[in-house]
Coordinates of C-alpha atoms and ligand atoms in Angstrom, one line a residue:
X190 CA 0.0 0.0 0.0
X191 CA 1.4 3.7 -0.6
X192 CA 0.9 6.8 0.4
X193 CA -1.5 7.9 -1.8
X194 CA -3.9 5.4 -0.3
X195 CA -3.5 6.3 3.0
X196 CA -4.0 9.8 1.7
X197 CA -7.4 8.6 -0.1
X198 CA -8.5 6.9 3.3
X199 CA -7.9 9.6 5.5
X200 CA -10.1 11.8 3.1
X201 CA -12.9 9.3 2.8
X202 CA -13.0 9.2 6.5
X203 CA -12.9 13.1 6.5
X204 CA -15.9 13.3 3.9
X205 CA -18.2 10.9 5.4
X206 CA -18.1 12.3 9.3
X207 CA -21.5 13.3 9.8
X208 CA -22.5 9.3 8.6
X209 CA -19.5 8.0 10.8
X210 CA -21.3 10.1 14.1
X211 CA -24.7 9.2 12.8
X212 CA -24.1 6.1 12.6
X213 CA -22.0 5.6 16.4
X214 CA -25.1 7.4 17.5
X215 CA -27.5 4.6 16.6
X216 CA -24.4 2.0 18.3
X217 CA -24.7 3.8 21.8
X218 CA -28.5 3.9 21.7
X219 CA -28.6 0.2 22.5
X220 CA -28.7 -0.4 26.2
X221 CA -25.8 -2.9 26.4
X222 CA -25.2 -2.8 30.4
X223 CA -23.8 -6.2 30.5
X224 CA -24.0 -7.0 34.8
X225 CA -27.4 -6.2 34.9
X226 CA -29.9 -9.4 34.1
X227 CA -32.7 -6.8 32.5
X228 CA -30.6 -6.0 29.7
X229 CA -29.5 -9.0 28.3
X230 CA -31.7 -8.9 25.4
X231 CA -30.2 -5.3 24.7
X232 CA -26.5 -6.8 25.0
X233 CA -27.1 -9.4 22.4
X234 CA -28.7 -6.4 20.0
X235 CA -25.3 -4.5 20.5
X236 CA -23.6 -7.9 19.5
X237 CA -25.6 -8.7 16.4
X238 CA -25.6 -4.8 15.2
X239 CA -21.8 -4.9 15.5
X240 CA -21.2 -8.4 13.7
X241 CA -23.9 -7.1 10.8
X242 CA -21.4 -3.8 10.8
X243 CA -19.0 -5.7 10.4
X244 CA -19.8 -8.0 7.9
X245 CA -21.1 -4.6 6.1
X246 CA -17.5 -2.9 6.1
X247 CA -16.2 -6.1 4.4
X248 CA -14.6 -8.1 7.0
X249 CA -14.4 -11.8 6.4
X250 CA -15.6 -15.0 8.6
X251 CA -17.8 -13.0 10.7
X252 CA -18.9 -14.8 13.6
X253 CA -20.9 -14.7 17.1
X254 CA -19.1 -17.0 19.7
X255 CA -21.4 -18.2 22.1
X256 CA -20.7 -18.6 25.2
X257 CA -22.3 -20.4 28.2
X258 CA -26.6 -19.7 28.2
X259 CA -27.6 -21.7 31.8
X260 CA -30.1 -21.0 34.9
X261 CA -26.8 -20.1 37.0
X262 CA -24.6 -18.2 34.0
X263 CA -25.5 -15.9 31.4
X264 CA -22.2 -15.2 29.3
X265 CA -22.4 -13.2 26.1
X266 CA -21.4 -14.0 22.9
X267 CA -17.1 -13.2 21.5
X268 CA -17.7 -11.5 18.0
X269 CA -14.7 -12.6 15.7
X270 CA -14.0 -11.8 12.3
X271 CA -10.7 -11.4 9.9
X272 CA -9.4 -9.8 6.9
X273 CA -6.4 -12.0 6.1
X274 CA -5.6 -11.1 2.7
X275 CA -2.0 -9.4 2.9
X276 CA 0.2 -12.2 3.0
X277 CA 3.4 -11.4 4.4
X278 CA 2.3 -8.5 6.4
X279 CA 1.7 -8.6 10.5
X280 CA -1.6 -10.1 12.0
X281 CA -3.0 -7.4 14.4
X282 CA -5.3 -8.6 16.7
X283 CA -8.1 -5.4 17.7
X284 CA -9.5 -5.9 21.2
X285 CA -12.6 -4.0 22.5
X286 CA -15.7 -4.6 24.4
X287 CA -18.9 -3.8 23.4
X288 CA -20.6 -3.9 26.7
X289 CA -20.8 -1.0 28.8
X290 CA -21.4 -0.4 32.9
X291 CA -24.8 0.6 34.5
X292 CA -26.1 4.2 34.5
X293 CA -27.4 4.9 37.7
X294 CA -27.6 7.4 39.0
X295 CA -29.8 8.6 36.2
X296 CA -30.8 11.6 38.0
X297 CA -27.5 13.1 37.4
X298 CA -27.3 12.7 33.3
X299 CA -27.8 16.0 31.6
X300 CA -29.2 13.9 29.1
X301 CA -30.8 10.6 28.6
X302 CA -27.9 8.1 28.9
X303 CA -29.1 6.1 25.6
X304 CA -30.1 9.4 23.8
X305 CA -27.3 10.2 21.8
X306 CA -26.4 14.2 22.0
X307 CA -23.8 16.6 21.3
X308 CA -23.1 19.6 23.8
X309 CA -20.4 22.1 23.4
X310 CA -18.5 19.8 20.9
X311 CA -19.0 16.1 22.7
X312 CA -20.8 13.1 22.4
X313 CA -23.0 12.4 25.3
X314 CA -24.0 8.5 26.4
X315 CA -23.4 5.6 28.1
X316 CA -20.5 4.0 26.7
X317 CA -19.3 6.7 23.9
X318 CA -16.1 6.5 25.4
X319 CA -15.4 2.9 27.0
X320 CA -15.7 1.7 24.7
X321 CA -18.6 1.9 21.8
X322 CA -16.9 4.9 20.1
X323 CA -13.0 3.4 20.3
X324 CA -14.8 0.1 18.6
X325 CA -16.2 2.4 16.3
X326 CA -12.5 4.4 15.6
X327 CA -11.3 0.7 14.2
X328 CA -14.5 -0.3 12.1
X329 CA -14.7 3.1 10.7
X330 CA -10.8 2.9 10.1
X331 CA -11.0 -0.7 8.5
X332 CA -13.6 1.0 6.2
X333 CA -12.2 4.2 5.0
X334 CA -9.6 1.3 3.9
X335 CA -12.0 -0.8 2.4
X336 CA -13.8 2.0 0.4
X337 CA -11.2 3.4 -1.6
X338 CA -7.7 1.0 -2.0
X339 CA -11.1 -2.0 -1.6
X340 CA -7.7 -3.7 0.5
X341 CA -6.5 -2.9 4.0
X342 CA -2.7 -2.4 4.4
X343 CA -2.2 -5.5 6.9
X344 CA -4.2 -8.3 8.4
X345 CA -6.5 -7.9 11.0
X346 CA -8.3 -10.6 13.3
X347 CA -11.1 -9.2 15.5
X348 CA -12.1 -10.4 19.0
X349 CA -14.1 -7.9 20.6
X350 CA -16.1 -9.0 24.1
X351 CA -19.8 -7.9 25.8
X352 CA -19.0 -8.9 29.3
X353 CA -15.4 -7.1 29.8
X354 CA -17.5 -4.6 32.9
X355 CA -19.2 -7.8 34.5
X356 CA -16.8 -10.7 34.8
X357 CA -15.3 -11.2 31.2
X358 CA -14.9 -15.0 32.1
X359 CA -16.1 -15.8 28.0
X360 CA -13.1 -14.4 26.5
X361 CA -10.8 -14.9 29.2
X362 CA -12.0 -18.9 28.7
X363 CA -11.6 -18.4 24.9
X364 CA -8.1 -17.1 25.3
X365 CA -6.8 -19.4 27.6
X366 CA -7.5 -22.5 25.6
X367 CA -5.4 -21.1 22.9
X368 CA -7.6 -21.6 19.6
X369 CA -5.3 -22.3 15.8
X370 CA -7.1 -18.9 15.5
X371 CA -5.2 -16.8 17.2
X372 CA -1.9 -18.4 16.7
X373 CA -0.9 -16.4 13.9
X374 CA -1.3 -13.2 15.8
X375 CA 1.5 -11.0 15.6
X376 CA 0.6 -8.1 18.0
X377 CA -2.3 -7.0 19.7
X378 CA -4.1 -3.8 19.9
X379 CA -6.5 -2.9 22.8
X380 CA -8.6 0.2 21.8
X381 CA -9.7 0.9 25.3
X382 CA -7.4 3.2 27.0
X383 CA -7.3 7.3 27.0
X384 CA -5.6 10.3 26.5
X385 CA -4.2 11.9 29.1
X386 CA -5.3 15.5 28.8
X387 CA -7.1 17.0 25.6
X388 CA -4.9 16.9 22.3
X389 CA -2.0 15.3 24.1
X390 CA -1.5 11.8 22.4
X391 CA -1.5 8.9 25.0
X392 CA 0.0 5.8 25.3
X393 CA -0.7 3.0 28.2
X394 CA 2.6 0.7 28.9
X395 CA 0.6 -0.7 32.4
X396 CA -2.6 -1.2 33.9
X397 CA -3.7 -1.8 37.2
X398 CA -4.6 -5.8 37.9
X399 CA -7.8 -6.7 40.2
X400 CA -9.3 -8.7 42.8
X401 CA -13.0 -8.5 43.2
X402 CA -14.8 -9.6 46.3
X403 CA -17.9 -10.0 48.1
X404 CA -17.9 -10.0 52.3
X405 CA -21.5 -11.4 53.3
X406 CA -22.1 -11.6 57.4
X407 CA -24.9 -13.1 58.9
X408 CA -25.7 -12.4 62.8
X409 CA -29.0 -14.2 62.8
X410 CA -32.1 -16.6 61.5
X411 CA -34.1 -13.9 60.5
X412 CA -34.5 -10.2 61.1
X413 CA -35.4 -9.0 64.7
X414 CA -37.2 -6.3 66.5
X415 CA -34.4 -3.6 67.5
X416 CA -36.1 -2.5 70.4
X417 CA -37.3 -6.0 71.8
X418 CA -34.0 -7.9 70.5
X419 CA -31.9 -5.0 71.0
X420 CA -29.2 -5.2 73.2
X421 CA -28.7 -8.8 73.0
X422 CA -29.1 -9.7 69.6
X423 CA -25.5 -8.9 67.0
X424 CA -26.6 -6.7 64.6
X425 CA -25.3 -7.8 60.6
X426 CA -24.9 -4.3 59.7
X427 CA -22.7 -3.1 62.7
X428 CA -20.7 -6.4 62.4
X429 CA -19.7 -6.1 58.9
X430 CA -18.8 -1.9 59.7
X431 CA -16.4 -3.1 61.9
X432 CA -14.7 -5.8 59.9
X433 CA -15.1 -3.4 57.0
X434 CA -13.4 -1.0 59.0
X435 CA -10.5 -3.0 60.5
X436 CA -9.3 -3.5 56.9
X437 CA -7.4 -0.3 56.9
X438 CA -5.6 2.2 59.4
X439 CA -6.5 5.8 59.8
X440 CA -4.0 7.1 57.5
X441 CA -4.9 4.2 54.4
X442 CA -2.8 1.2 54.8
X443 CA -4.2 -1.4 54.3
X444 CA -3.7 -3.8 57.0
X445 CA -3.9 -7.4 55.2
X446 CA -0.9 -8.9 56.4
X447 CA 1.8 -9.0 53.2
X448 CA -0.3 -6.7 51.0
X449 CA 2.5 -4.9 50.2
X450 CA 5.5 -7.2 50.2
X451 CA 5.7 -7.8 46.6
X452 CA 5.3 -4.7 44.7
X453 CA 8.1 -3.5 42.2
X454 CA 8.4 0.1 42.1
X455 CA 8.2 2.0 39.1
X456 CA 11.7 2.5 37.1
X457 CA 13.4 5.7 37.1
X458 CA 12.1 6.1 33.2
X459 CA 8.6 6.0 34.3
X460 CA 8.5 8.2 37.4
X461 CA 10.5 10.8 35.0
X462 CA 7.3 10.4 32.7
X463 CA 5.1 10.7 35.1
X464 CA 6.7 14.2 36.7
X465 CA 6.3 15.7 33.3
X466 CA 2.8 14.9 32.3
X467 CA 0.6 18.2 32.8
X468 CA -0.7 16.9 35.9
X469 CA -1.9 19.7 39.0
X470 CA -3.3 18.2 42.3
X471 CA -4.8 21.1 43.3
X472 CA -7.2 21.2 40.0
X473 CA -7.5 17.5 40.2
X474 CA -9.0 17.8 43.9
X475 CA -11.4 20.2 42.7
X476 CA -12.1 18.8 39.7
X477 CA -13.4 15.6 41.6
X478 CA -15.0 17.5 44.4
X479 CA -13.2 16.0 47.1
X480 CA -11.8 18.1 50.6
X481 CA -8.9 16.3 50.4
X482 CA -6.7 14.1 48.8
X483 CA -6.0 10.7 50.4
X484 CA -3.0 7.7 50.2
X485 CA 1.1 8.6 50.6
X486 CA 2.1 11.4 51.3
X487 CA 5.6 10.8 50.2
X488 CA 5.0 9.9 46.6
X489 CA 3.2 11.8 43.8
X490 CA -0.6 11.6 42.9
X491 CA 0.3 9.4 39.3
X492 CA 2.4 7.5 41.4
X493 CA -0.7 6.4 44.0
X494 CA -3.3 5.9 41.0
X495 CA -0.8 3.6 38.9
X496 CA 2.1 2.6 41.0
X497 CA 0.3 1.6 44.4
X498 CA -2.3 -0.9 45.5
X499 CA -5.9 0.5 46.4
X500 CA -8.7 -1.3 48.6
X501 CA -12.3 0.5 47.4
X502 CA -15.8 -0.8 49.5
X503 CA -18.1 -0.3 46.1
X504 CA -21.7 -0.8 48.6
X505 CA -22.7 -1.8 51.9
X506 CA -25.9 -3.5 51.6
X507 CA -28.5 -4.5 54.7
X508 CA -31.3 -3.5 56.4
X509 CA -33.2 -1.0 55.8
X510 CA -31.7 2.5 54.2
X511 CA -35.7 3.3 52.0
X512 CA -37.2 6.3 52.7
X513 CA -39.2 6.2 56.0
X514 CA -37.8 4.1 59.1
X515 CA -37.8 0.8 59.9
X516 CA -36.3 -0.2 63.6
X517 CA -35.0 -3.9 62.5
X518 CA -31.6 -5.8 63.4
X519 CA -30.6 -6.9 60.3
X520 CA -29.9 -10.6 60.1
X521 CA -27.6 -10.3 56.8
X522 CA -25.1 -7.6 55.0
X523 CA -23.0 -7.2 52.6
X524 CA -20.4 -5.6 51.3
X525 CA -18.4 -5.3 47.5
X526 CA -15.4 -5.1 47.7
X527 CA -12.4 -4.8 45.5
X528 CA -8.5 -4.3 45.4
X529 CA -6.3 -2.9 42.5
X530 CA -2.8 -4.5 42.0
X531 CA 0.1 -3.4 40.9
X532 CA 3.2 -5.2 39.1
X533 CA 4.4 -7.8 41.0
X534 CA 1.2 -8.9 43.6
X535 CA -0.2 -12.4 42.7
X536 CA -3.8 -12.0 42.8
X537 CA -4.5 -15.8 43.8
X538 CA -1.7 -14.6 47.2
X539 CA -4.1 -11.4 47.8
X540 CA -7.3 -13.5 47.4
X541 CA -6.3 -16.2 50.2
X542 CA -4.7 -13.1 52.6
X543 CA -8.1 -11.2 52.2
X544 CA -9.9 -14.1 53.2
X545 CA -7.9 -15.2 55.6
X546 CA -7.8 -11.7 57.2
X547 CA -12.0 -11.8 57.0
X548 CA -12.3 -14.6 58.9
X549 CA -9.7 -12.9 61.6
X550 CA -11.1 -10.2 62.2
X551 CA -14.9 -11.8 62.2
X552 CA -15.8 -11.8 66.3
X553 CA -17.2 -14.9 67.3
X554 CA -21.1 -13.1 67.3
X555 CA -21.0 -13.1 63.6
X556 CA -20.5 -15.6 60.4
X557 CA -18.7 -14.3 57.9
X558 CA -18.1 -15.8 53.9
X559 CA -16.0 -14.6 51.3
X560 CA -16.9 -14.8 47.4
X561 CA -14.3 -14.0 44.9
X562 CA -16.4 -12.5 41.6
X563 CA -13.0 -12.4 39.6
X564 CA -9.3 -11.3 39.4
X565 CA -6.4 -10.1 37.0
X566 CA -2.7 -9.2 37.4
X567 CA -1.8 -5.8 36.5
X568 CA 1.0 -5.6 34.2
X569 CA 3.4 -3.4 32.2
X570 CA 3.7 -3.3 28.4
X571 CA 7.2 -3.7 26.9
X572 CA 7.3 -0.2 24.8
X573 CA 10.8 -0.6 22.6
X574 CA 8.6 -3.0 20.3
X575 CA 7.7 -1.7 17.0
X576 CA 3.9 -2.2 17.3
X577 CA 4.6 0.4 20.1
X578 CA 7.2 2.2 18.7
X579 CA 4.6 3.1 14.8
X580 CA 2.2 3.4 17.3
X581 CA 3.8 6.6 19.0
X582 CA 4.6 7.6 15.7
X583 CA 0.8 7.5 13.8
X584 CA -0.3 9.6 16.8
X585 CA 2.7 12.2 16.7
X586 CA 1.7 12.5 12.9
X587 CA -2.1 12.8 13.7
X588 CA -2.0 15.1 16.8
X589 CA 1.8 17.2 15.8
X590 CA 3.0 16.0 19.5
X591 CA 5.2 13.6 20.9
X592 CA 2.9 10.9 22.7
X593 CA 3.2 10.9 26.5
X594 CA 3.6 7.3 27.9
X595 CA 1.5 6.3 31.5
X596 CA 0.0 4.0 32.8
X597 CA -3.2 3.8 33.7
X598 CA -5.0 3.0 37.3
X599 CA -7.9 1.0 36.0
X600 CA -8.0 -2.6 34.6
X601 CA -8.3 -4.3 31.5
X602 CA -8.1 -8.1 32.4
X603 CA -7.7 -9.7 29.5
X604 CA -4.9 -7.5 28.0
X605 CA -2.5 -9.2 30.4
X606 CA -4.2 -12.6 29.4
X607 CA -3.3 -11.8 25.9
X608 CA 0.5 -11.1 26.6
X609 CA 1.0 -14.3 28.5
X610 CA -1.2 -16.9 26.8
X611 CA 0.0 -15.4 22.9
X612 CA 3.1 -14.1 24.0
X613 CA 3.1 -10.9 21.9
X614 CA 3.7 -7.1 21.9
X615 CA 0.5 -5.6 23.1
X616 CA -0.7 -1.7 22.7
X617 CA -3.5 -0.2 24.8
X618 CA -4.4 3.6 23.5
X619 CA -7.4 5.6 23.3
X620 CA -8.9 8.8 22.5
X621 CA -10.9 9.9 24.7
X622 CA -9.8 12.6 27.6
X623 CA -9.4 10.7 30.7
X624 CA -10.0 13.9 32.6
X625 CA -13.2 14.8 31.0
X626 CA -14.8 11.8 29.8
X627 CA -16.6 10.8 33.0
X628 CA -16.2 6.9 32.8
X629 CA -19.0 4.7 34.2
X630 CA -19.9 7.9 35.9
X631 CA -22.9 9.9 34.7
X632 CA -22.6 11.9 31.5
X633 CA -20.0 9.8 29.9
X634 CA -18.8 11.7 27.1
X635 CA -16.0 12.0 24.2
X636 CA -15.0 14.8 22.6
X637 CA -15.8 14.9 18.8
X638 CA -13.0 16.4 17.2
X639 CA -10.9 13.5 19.2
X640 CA -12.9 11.0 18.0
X641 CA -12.4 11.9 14.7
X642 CA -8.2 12.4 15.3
X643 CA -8.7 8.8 16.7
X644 CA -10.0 7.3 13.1
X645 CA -7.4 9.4 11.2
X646 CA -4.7 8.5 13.9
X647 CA -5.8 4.4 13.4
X648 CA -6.0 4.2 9.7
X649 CA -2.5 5.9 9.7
X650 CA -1.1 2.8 12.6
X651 CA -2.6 0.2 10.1
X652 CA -0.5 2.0 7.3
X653 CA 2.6 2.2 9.5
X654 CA 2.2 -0.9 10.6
X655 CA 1.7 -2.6 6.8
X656 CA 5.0 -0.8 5.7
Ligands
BES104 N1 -11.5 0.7 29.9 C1 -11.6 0.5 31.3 C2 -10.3 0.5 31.9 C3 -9.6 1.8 31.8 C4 -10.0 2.8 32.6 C5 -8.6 2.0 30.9 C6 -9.4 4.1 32.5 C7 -8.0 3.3 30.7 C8 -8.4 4.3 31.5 C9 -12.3 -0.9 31.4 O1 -13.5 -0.9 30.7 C10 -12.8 -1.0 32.9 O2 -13.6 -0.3 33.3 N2 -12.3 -2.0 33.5 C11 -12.8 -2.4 34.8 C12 -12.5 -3.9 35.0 C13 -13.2 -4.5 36.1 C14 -14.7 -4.4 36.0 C15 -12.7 -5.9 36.3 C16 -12.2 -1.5 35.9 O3 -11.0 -1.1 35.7 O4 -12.9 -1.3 36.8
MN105 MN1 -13.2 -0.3 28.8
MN106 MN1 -15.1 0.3 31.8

């Protein structure tokens, strides 16, 4: 391929924007919240409308995988497909998930969260930015390709996922049993990271790993009367507060024996990247609305999002918190709760000191158990590889900038699955302004001028990367 096609892509994308937006806007209107049971019919529509897009654009052996359909499991289907027609040239694998995270609390959206609009130059909705419109950015790509040079400068397998913000255990599966099909796959690209600030190209060499749990305590049989029972009978609520609360000390350590032992620090290259990213505190803290920052003191904000482990209490559940007042012991609570990793902690080693810590600190009026809902290691990306390297340079020609490389504090659990089970150079990226974008927050939302840089930025990586 030369330069005159790239030139006639990157046009073709230019001249067909408004049908490019129209188009993602019809995408995002599908309710695709993959954890919650009600919408699973809407998760399957997302599927289908993506494999028929698709199959529509000119990709080849376009498939639903389907995954496990019981009374206990509802998994959603893998969509595959391939374009395999430039022999010689690399095999990029394109991850992304068409699935996206609940959207309560709906009171806060400006806008309906599955009504598509644009205010002061971005896209508004539910998943516009993780990751409907970066799936969009390669499928509009692949067919600004496909519409004028009719080829595509390299070959490109497809595996995108609809479970990747519930428990992604289909792909993860799918991966792990190392299918012919993805044996020939030279490098893979996941299209759901971010930019770090708006205009300033991005590229994310580690992610955060996960463990995912679920405390439940149980006092009693059954519910009592708080002011007949009360004084004798352990309360579920107050029982989990206090195991909830002996997990960390006053100034945020957290107090699982060996949660820290195995971390490895950050190089000296990273932290040097990380003190020059436009990055101010001060703005962050009032950005977020917060009184104060928490974690160490002695290292910088960057450095406690990506470099250090985090334990978060998602909900407390029990009793009764509905308008009105009810005077009950509760028999039963609950609480979510997950830990991020960081290069170096085993999450199966966190998984048996958290519950071995639970049971500890469970006093002998309660019953506690522990339910893992699913983990990940975090991981660092190797960034001297080319796949990296014509990465960095697409987005410098695209945006006029030198790309800043970070890493980034959320999780992405199969892209460490794909560098250990294919053994291959992996690049996460993104378009979207971390900042701004409000990620499985309300009012999600992605600039449209970046999404736009993030097609013209992609078609020129498949280029590069076909040279
Ligand atoms: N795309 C995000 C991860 C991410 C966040 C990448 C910010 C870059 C910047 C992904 O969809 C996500 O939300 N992952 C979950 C995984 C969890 C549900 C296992 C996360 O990090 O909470
Ligand atoms: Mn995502
Ligand atoms: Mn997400």
């Amino acid at each position: 391929m030369n330069q005159a096609q790239l030139d006639s892509a990157i046009a073709h994308a230019d001249l067909v924007e408004q049908a490019t937006l129209d188009s993602l806007k019809t995408f995002l209107s599908i309710e695709s919240i993959s954890t919650l049971p009600a919408h699973r019919t809407h998760v399957r529509m997302a599927a289908e409308h993506v494999r028929d897009e698709l199959i529509a654009i000119g990709m080849q052996n376009v498939q639903l995988i389907e995954g496990i359909v019981s009374d206990t499991k509802h998994e959603f289907p893998l969509i595959q497909a391939e374009w395999m027609n430039a022999p010689g040239k690399p095999v990029l694998l394109l991850y992304s998930h068409y699935d996206v995270q609940p959207v309560d609390p709906l009171d806060k959206w400006v806008s309906p969260p599955f009504d598509p609009v644009i205010r002061n130059g971005k896209l508004f909705a539910r998943g516009v930015a993780d990751d409907k419109g970066q799936l969009w950015i390669m499928l509009k790509s692949i067919e600004a390709y496909m519409k004028t040079a009719g080829t595509l400068p390299v070959n490109i397998k497809i595996l995108f996922e609809g479970e990747e913000e519930s428990d992604g255990e289909h792909i993860a599966r799918y991966v792990a049993s190392k299918p012919d099909w993805l044996k020939d796959v030279t490098s893979v690209v996941v299209l759901d990271g971010a930019m770090f600030a708006a205009g300033l190209p991005t590229i994310t060499n580690g992610l955060r790993g996960i463990v995912c749990a679920e405390v439940e305590v149980t006092t009693l049989s059954g519910d009592r009367h708080s002011g007949m029972d009360g004084g004798a009978a352990p309360n579920a609520v107050r029982e989990l507060a206090r195991i909830v609360a002996a997990l960390e000390s006053d100034d945020g350590k957290v107090l699982i024996p060996g949660f820290y032992d195995d971390i490895l620090a950050p190089d000296a290259l990273e932290l040097a990247s990380w003190a020059k990213i436009p990055f101010d505190p001060k703005k962050y803290q009032a950005d977020i609305g917060a009184t104060e920052l928490i974690g160490d003191q002695s290292v910088s904000v960057p450095h406690r999002m990506w470099g250090l482990p985090t334990l978060e209490v998602h909900g407390i559940g029990g009793g009764f918190s509905e308008v009105g007042f009810k005077t009950v012991i509760p028999a039963k609570a609950n609480a979510k709760i997950s830990m991020r990793l960081v290069p170096g902690m085993d999450p199966a080693k966190i998984e048996s000191a958290f519950a071995a810590f639970i049971a500890k600190v469970t006093p002998p009026q309660a019953k506690s158990t522990v339910r893992f809902l699913g983990n990940a290691p975090a991981m660092v990306v190797q960034t001297s590889d080319q796949s990296v390297q014509l990465c960095a340079q697409a987005l410098r020609e695209t945006f006029h900038k030198d790309p800043v490389y970070i890493r980034c504090g959320g999780s992405i659990p199969i892209a460490g699955q794909f560098a250990r089970d294919l053994n291959v150079p992996i690049l996460i990226t993104g378009f979207y302004n971390e900042q701004e974008a409000n990620l499985h927050a309300p009012n999600e939302n992605f600039e449209v001028a970046a999404f736009y840089e993030g097609i013209e930025a992609f078609i020129r990586y498949l280029y590069l990367m076909g040279q």
